[in-house]
Coordinates of C-alpha atoms and ligand atoms in Angstrom, one line a residue:
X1452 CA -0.6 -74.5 -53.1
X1453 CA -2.7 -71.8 -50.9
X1454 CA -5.4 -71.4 -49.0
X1455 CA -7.3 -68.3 -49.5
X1456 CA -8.8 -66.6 -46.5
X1457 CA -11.7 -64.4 -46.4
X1458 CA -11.3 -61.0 -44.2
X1459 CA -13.7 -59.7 -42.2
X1460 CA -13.0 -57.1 -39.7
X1461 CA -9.6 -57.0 -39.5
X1462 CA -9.8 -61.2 -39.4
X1463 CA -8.5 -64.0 -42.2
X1464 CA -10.8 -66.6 -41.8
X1465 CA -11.7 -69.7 -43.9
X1466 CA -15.0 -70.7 -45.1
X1467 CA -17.9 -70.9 -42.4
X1468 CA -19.2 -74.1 -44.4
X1469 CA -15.7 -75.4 -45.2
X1470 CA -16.5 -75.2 -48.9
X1471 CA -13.6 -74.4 -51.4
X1472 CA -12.7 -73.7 -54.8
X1473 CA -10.0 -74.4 -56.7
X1474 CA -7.6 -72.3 -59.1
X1475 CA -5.5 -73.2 -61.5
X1476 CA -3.5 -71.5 -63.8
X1477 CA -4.7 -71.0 -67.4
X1478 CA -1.7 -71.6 -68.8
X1479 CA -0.6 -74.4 -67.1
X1480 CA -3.4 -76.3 -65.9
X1481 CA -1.3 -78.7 -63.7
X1482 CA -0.1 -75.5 -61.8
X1483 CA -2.4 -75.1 -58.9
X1484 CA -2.7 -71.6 -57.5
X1485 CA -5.1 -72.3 -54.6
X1486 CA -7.5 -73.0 -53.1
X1487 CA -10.5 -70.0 -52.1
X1488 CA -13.3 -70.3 -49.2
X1489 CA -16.5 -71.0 -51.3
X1490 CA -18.6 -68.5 -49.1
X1491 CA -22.3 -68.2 -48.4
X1492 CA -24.8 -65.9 -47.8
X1493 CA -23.2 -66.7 -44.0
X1494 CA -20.0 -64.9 -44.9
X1495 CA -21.9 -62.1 -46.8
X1496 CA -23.7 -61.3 -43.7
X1497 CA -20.8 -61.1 -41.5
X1498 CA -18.7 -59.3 -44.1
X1499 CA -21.5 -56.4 -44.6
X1500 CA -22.2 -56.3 -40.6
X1501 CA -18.3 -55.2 -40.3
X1502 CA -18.3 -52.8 -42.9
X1503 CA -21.1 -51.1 -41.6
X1504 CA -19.9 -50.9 -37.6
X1505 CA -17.1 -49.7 -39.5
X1506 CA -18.9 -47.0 -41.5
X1507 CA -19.5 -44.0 -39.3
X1508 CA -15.5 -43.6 -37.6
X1509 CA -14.3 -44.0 -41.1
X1510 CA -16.5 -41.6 -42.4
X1511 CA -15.8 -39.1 -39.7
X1512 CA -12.3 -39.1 -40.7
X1513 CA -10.9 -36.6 -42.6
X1514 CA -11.1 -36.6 -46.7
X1515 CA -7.2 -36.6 -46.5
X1516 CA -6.1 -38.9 -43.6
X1517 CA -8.5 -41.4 -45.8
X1518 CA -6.5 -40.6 -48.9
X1519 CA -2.9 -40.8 -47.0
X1520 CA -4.1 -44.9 -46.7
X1521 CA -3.8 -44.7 -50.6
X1522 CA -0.3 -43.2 -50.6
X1523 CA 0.8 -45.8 -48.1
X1524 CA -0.9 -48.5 -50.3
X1525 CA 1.1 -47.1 -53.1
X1526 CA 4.1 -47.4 -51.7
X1527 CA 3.8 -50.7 -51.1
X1528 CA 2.6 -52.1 -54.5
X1529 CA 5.9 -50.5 -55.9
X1530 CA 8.0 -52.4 -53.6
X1531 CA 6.1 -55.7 -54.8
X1532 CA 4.9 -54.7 -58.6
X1533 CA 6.9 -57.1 -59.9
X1534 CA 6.2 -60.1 -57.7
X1535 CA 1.9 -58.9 -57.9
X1536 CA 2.6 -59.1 -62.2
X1537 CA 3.7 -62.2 -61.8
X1538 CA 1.0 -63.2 -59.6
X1539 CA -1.7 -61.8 -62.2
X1540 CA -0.1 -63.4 -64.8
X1541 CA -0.1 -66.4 -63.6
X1542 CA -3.8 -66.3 -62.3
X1543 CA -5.0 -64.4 -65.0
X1544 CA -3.0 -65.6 -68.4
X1545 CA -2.3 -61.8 -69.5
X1546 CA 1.4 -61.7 -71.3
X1547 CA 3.8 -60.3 -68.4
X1548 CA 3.8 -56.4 -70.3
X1549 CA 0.3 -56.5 -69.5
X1550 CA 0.2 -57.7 -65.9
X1551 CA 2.7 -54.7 -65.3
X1552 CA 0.8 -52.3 -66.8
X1553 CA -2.7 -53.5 -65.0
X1554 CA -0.9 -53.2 -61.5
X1555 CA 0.3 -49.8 -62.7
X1556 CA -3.1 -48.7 -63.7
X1557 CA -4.0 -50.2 -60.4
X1558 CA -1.4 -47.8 -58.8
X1559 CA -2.6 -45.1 -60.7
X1560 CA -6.1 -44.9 -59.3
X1561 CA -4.8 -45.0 -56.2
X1562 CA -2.3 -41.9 -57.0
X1563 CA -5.4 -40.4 -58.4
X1564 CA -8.0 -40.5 -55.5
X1565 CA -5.3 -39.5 -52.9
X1566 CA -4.6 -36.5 -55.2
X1567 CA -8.4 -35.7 -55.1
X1568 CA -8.8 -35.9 -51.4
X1569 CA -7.1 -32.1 -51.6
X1570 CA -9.3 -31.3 -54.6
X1571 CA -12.7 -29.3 -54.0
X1572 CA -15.2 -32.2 -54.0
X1573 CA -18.5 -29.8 -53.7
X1574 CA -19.5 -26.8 -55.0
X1575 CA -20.3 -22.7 -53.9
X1576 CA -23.8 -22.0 -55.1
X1577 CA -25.7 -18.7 -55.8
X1578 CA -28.9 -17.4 -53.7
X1579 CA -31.4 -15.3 -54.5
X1580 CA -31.2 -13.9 -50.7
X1581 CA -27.8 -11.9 -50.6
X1582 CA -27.2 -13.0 -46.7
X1583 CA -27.6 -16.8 -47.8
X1584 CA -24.8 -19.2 -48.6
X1585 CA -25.5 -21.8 -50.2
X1586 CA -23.1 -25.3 -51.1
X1587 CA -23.2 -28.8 -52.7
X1588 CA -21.9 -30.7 -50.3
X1589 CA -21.1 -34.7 -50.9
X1590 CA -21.9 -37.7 -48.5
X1591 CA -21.2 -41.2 -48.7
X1592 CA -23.8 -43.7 -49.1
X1593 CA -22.7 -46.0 -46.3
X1594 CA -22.0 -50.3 -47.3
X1595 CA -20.4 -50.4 -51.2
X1596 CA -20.3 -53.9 -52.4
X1597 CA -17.1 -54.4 -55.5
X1598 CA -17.7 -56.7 -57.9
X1599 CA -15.3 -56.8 -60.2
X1600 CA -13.8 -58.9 -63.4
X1601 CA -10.7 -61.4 -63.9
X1602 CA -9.4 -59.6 -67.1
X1603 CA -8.1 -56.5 -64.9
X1604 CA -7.7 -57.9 -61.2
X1605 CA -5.6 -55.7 -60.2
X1606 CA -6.5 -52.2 -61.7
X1607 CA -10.5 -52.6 -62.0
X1608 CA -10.8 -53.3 -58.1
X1609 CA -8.6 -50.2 -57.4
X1610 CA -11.3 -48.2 -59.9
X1611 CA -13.9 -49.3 -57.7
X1612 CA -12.6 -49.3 -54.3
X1613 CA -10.7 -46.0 -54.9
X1614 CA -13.6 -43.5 -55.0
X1615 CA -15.7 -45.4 -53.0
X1616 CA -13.5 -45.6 -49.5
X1617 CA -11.9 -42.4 -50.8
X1618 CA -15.4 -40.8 -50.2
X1619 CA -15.8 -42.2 -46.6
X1620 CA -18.0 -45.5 -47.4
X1621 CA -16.7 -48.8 -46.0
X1622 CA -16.6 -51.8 -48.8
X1623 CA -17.3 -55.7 -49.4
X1624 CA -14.9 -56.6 -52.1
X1625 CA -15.8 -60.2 -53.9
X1626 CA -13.2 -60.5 -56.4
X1627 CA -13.3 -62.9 -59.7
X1628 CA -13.4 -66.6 -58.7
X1629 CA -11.1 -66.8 -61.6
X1630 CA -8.5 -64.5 -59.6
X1631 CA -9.3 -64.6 -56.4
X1632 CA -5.5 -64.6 -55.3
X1633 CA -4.6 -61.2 -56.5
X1634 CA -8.3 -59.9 -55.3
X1635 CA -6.9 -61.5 -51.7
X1636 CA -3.5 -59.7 -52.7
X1637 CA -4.8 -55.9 -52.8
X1638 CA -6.8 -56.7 -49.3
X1639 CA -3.6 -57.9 -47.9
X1640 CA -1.8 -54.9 -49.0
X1641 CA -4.5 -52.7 -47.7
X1642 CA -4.2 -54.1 -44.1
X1643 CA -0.6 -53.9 -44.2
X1644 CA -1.1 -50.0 -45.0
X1645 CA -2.7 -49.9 -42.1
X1646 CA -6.3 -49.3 -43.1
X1647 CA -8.6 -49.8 -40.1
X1648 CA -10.6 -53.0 -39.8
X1649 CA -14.1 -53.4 -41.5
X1650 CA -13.2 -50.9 -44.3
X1651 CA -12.3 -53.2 -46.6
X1652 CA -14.2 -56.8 -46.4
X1653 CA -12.8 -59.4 -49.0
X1654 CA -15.5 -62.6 -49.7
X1655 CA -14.1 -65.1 -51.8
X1656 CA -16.6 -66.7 -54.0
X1657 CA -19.0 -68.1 -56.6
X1658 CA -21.4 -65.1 -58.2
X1659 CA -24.6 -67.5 -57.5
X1660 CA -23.7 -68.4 -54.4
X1661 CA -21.9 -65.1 -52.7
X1662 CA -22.4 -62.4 -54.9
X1663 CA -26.1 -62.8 -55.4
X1664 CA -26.4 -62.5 -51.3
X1665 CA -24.2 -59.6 -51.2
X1666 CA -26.3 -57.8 -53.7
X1667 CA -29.6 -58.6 -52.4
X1668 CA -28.1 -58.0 -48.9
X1669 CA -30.6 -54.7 -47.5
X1670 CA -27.6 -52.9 -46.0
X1671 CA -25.8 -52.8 -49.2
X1672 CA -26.6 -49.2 -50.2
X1673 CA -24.5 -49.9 -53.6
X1674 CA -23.2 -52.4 -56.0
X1675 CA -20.3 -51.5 -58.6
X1676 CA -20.0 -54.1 -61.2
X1677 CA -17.7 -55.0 -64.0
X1678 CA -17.9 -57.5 -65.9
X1679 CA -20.8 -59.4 -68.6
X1680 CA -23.7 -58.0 -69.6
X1681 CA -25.8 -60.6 -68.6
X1682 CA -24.7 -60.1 -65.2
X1683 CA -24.3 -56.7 -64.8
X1684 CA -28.3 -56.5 -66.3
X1685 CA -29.3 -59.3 -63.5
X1686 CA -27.6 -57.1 -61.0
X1687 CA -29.2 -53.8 -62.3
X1688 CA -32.8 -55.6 -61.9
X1689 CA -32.2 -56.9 -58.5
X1690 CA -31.1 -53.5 -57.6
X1691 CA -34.0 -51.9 -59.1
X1692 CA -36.0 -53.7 -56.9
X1693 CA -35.0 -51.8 -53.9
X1694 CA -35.6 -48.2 -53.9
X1695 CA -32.6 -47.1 -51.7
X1696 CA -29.8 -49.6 -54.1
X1697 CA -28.0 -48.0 -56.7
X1698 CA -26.0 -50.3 -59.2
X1699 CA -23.6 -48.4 -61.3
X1700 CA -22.5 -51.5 -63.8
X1701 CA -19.5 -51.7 -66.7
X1702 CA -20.5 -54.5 -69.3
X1703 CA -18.7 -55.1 -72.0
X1704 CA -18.3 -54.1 -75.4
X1705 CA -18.4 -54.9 -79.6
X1706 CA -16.0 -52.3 -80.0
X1707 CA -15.2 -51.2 -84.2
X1708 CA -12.1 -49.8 -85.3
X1709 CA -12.9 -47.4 -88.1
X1710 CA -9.8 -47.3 -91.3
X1711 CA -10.9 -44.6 -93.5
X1712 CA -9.6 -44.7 -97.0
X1713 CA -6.9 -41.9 -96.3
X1714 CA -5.5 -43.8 -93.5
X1715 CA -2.0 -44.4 -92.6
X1716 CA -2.2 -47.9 -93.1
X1717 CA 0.7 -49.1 -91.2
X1718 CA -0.7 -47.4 -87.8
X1719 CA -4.0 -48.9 -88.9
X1720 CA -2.4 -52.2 -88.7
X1721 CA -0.8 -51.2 -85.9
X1722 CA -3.8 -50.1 -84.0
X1723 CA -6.1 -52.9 -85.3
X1724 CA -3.1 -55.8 -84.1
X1725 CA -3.3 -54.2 -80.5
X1726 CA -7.2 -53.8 -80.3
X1727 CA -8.3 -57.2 -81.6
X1728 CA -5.2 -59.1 -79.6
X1729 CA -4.1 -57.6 -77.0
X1730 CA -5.0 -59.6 -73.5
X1731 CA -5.7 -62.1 -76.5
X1732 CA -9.0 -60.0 -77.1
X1733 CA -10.4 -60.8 -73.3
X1734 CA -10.6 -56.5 -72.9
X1735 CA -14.1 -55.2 -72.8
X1736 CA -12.6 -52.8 -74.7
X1737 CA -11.2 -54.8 -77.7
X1738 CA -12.0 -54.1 -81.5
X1739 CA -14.1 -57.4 -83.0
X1740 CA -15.3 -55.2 -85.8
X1741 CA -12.8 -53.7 -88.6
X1742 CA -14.5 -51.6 -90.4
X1743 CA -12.4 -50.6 -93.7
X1744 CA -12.9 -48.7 -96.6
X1745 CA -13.4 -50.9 -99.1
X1746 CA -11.0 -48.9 -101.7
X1747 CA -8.1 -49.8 -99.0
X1748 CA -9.4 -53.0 -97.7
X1749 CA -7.4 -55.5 -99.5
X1750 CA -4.1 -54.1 -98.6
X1751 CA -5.3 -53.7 -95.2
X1752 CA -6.4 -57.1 -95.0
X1753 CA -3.0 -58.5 -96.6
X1754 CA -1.4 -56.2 -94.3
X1755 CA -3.2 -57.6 -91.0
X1756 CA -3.3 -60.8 -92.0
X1757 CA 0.3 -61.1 -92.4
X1758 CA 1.1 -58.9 -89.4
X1759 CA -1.6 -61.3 -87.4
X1760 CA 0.0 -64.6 -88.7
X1761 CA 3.4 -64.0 -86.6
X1762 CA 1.4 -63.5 -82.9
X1763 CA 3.5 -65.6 -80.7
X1764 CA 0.6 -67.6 -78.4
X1765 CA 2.3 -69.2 -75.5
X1766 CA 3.6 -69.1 -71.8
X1767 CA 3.0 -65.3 -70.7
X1768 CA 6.0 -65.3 -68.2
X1769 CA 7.6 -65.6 -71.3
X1770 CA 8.8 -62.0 -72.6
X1771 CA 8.6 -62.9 -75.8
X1772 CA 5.3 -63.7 -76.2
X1773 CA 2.1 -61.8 -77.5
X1774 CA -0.7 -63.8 -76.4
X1775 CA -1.3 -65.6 -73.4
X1776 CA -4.1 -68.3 -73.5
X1777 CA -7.7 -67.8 -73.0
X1778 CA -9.0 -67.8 -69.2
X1779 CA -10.5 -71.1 -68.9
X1780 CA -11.9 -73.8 -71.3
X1781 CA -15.4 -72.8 -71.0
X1782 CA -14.3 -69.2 -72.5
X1783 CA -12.2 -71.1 -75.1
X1784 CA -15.0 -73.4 -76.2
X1785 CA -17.3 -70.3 -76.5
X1786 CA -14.9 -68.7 -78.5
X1787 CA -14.4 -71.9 -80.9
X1788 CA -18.2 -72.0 -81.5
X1789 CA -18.4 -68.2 -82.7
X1790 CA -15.4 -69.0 -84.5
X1791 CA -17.3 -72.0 -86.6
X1792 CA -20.1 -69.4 -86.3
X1793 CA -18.6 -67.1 -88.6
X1794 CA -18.1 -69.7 -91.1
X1795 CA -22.0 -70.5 -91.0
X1796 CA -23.0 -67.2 -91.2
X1797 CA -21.1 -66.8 -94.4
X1798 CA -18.0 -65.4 -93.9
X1799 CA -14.7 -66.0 -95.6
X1800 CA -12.1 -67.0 -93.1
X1801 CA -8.9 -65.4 -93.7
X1802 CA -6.8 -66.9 -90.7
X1803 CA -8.3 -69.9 -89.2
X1804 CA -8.4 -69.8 -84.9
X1805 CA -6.6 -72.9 -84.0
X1806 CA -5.5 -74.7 -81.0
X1807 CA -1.7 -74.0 -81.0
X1808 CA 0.1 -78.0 -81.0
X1809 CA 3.0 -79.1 -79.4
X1810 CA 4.2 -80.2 -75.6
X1811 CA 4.8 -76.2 -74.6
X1812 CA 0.4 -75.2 -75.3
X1813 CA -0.9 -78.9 -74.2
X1814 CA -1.4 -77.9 -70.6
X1815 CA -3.3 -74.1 -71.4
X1816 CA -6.1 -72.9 -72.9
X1817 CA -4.4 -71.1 -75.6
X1818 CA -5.8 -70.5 -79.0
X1819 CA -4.8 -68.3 -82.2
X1820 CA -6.3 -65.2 -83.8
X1821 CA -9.4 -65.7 -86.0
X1822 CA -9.8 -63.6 -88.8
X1823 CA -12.4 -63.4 -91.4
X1824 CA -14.4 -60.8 -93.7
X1825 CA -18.0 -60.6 -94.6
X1826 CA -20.4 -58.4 -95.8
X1827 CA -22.1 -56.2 -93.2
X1828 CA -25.9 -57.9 -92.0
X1829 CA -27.8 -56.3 -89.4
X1830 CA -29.0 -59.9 -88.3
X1831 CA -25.4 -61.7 -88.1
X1832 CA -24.9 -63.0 -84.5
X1833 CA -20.5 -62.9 -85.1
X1834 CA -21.1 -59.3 -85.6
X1835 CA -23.2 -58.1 -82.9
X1836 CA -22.3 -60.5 -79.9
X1837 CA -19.6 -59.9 -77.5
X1838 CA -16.9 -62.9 -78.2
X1839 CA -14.2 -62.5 -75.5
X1840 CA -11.6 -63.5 -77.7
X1841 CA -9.2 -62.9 -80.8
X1842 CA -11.7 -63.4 -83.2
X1843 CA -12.3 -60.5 -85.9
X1844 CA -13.8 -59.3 -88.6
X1845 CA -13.5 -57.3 -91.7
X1846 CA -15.9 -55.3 -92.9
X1847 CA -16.3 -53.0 -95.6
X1848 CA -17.8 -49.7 -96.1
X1849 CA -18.3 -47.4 -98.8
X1850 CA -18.7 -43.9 -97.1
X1851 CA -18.9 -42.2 -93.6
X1852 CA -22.5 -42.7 -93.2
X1853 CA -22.5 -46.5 -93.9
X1854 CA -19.3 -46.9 -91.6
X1855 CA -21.3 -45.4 -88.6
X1856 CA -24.3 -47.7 -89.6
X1857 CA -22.6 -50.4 -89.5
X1858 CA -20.6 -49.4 -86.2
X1859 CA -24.1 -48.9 -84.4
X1860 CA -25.8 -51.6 -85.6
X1861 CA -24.8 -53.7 -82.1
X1862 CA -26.8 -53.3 -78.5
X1863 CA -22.4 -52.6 -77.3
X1864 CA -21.8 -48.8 -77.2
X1865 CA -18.2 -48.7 -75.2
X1866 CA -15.2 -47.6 -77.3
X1867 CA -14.7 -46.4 -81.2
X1868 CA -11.7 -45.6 -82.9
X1869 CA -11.1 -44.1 -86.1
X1870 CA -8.0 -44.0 -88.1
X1871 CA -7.8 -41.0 -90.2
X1872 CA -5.3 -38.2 -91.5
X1873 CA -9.3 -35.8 -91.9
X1874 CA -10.1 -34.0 -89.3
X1875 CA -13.6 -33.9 -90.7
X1876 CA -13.9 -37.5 -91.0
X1877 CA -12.7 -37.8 -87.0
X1878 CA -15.2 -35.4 -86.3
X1879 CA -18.3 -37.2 -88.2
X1880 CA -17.6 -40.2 -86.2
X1881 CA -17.1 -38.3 -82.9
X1882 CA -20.7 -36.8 -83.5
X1883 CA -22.5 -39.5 -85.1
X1884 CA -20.9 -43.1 -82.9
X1885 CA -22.3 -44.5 -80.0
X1886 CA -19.6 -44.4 -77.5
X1887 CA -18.0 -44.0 -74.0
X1888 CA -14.3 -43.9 -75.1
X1889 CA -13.4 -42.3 -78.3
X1890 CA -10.3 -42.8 -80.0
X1891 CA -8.2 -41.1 -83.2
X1892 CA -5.3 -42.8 -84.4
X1893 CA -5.0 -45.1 -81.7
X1894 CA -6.4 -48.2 -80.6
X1895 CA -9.8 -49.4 -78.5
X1896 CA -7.6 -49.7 -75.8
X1897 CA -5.5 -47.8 -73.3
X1898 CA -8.0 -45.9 -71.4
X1899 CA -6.2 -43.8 -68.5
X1900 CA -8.1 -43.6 -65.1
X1901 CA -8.5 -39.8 -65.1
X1902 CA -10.4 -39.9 -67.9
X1903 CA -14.3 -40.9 -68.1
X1904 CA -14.7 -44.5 -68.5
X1905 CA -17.7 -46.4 -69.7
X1906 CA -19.8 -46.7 -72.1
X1907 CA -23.8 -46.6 -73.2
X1908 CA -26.1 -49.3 -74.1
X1909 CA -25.6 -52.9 -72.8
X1910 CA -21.8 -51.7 -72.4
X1911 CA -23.1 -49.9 -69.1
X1912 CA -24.4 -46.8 -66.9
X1913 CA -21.1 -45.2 -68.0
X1914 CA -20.0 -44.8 -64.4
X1915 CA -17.4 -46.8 -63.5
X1916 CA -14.1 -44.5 -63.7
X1917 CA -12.3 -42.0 -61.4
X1918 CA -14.0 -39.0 -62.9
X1919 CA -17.8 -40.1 -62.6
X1920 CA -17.8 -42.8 -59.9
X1921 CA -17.8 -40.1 -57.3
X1922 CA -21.4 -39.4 -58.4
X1923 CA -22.6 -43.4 -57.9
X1924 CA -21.1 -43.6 -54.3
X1925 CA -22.2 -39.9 -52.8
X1926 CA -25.3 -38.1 -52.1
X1927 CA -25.0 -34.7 -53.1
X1928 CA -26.7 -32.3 -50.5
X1929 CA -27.2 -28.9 -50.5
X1930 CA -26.6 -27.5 -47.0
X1931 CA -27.6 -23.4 -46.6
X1932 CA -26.6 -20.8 -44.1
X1933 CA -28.4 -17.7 -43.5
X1934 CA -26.5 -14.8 -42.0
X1935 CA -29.1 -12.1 -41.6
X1936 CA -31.0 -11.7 -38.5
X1937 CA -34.1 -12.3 -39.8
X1938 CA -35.4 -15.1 -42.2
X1939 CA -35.7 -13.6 -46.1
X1940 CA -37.1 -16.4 -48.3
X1941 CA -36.7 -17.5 -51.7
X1942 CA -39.3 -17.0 -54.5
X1943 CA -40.6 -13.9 -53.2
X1944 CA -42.5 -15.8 -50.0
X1945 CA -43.5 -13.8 -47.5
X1946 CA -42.3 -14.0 -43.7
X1947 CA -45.0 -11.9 -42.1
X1948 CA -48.0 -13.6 -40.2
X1949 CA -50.5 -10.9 -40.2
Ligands
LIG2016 C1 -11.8 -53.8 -69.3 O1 -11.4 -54.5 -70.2 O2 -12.7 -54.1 -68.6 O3 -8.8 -49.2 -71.8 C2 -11.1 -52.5 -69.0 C3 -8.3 -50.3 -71.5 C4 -8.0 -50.6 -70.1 C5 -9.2 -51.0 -69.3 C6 -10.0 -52.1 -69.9 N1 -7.3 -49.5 -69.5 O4 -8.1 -51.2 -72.3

């Protein structure tokens, strides 16, 4: 067993009040990962007081000696990938494929923003005066706070963090209290890169009791957010509130996978196995909607069902497994009462959700895919509500239009996919979907961290990726140069007195 530390400037230190929480492992409950400093608005204040004595030398640094902290990060998460996938695994539940490929994804946003430190990051503007020169030139806002999600807690932090040091701000990370050891990991790794104190704050925590201070704190100048949307909304409000806060938040999806009746079916399958279960359907980007032609849905449905029935739920060190358990038994209970939810509402259950029996799933929080199919109805709470979970349905549709009807018909607007041999039909669903993340042929998930990410609706302000953050965590400025010896002004003003 651990104890987490807190950092603040440069320091590990334990809870001011002595508080703790504990973490377990989700698929082992009797494994004890550690135990985290339950911080207070106490430690908030410290935290944001280092970060912004820390904010004008870091910002006076160059764009690329800030990036070069990112290669030497790099460097070190390669040496330890396999050792911090085993860590997330552990704390997070994800199968061991998966906690490889979120520290990779982790590595690649750091790849990414050291890249961009040589990349133009302004622009050369036009004047109407000939001897003028005009640019957009970026600054950073000042104190970031990172709030960020269990599901990814390795790569989502990097997202966040990336662009915003990258920039020249200074952060206060609070990571998940459901994985606050590999949060505590990237800090650590961080400092041993040599990243100067007060950059990068880490407050371990509760979201009542130390990320409501750190949002509401008046030198945070923003908050980035992943995670629910009734959060990420509460977060947007309080942020609102104060004119000089911006709150760029990611929140979630109810994400449809779209067969159309010329599909391929096996890739369909393919595509719909990995949207609805992969992460055991705890991605904001997972598919809980199946939307199927209905002159291919039965084979489909054989097809998936089948294909569904022979997920392996168990230990995710375990190679061989699928699906790891759910995170904790709160978010398994939730997803047991949409489960029974679906059956009220009047669907048929193809594949019942179960809790897996036997001495090796006693200890976890495991549970099996839930399938079923239903009519589409605009007022059905399975359909529209974000479950967190492998629970799916299959839905029916009869041509383009009531495919996209039905895909819209949820307040979620984060990632589509469409399974198609027609280019037309990819093309109708491009135009007519609410979306972020657009897919053909593939599945809701996989997003790469030089692409846009995020979505519209309740899934978010569609800022937090590589690509857009840059525009959340920098002013843009326009700074002008005259060269003439005299002053010639814009809009045909005049310069003479008399
Ligand atoms: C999330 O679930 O919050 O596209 C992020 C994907 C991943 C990121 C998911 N690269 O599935």
């Amino acid at each position: 067993m651990e104890t987490g530390r807190n950092y603040i400037h440069g320091a590990w230190t334990a809870s001011a009040s002595g508080g703790a929480f504990e973490k377990r492992n989700p698929a082992n409950t009797d494994e004890l990962i550690g135990a985290f400093p339950r911080s207070t608005a106490k430690e908030v204040q410290a935290a944001v007081e280092a970060a912004r004595e820390s904010f004008p030398a870091w910002r006076r640094l160059s764009r690329i000696r800030r990036g070069e902290y990112f290669d030497a990060f790099v460097q070190l998460v390669k040496r330890d990938h396999e050792a911090i996938a085993r860590l997330v695994s552990r704390e997070c539940g994800k199968a061991l494929n998966e906690a490889r490929a979120d520290v990779t994804e982790g590595i690649h946003m750091a790849q990414y923003v050291f890249g961009a430190t040589r990349m133009p990051y302004g622009d050369v503007v036009a004047s109407e005066i000939p001897e003028k020169d005009s640019f957009m030139r970026r600054r950073p806002k000042g104190v970031v706070a990172v709030i960020t999600p269990w599901n990814f807690p390795f790569a989502i932090p990097l997202w966040l963090l990336g662009p915003a040091l990258v920039e020249g701000n200074t952060a206060v990370f609070k990571p998940s209290r459901e994985t606050p050891r590999t949060g505590q990991r990237i800090v650590e790794l961080f400092a041993e890169a040599g990243l100067p104190p007060g950059v990068l704050n880490l407050v371990h925590g509760i979201g009542e009791e130390a990320g409501d201070p750190l949002i509401r704190h008046p030198d945070v100048d923003v908050v980035l957010f992943t995670g629910s949307y009734e959060v990420g909304s509460q977060i947007k409000t309080v942020c609102a509130a104060d004119y000089r806060k911006m709150a760029a938040c990611e929140m979630g999806g109810k994400n449809p996978l779209i067969v159309c009746e010329d599909a391929d079916l096996s890739l369909a399958v393919n595509a719909a196995i990995l949207s609805a279960f992969k992460t055991t359907g705890q991605r904001c980007t997972s598919a809980s909607r199946l939307i199927v032609h209905e002159r291919v849905l039965d084979e489909f449905e054989r097809r998936f069902v089948e294909t569904a029935r022979r997920i392996t739920v168990g230990d995710p060190l375990d190679e061989k497994i699928f699906m790891g358990p759910l995170i904790s038994a709160s978010a398994r209970e939730k997803v047991e009462r949409y489960n029974a939810l679906s059956r009220e509402e009047g669907a048929m259950i193809l594949l019942e959700g179960r809790r897996p029996d036997g001495p090796a799933h006693a200890k976890g929080h495991f549970l099996t895919p839930h399938i079923y199919r239903m009519a589409h109805n605009p007022r059905s709470r399975v359909l529209r509500e974000e479950v967190f979970g492998p629970h799916v349905a299959l839905l029916p549709f009869r041509d383009l239009e009531e495919a996209v009807a039905v895909a819209n018909a949820t307040e979620y607007g984060l990632a589509v996919s469409v399974i198609t041999e027609d280019y037309r039909k990819a093309r109708f669903i491009r135009e007519e979907c609410e979306y972020g993340l657009g897919y053909v042929n593939l599945p809701t998930i996989g997003a790469e961290v030089h692409l846009p990410f995020g979505g519209v609706k309740q899934s978010g302000t569609g800022m937090p990726s590589a690509s857009t953050l840059i525009d959340a965590v920098t002013h843009r400025t326009a700074w002008t140069i005259n060269h003439a010896r005299e002053i010639k002004m814009p809009q045909g003003l005049k310069t003479e007195i008399g």
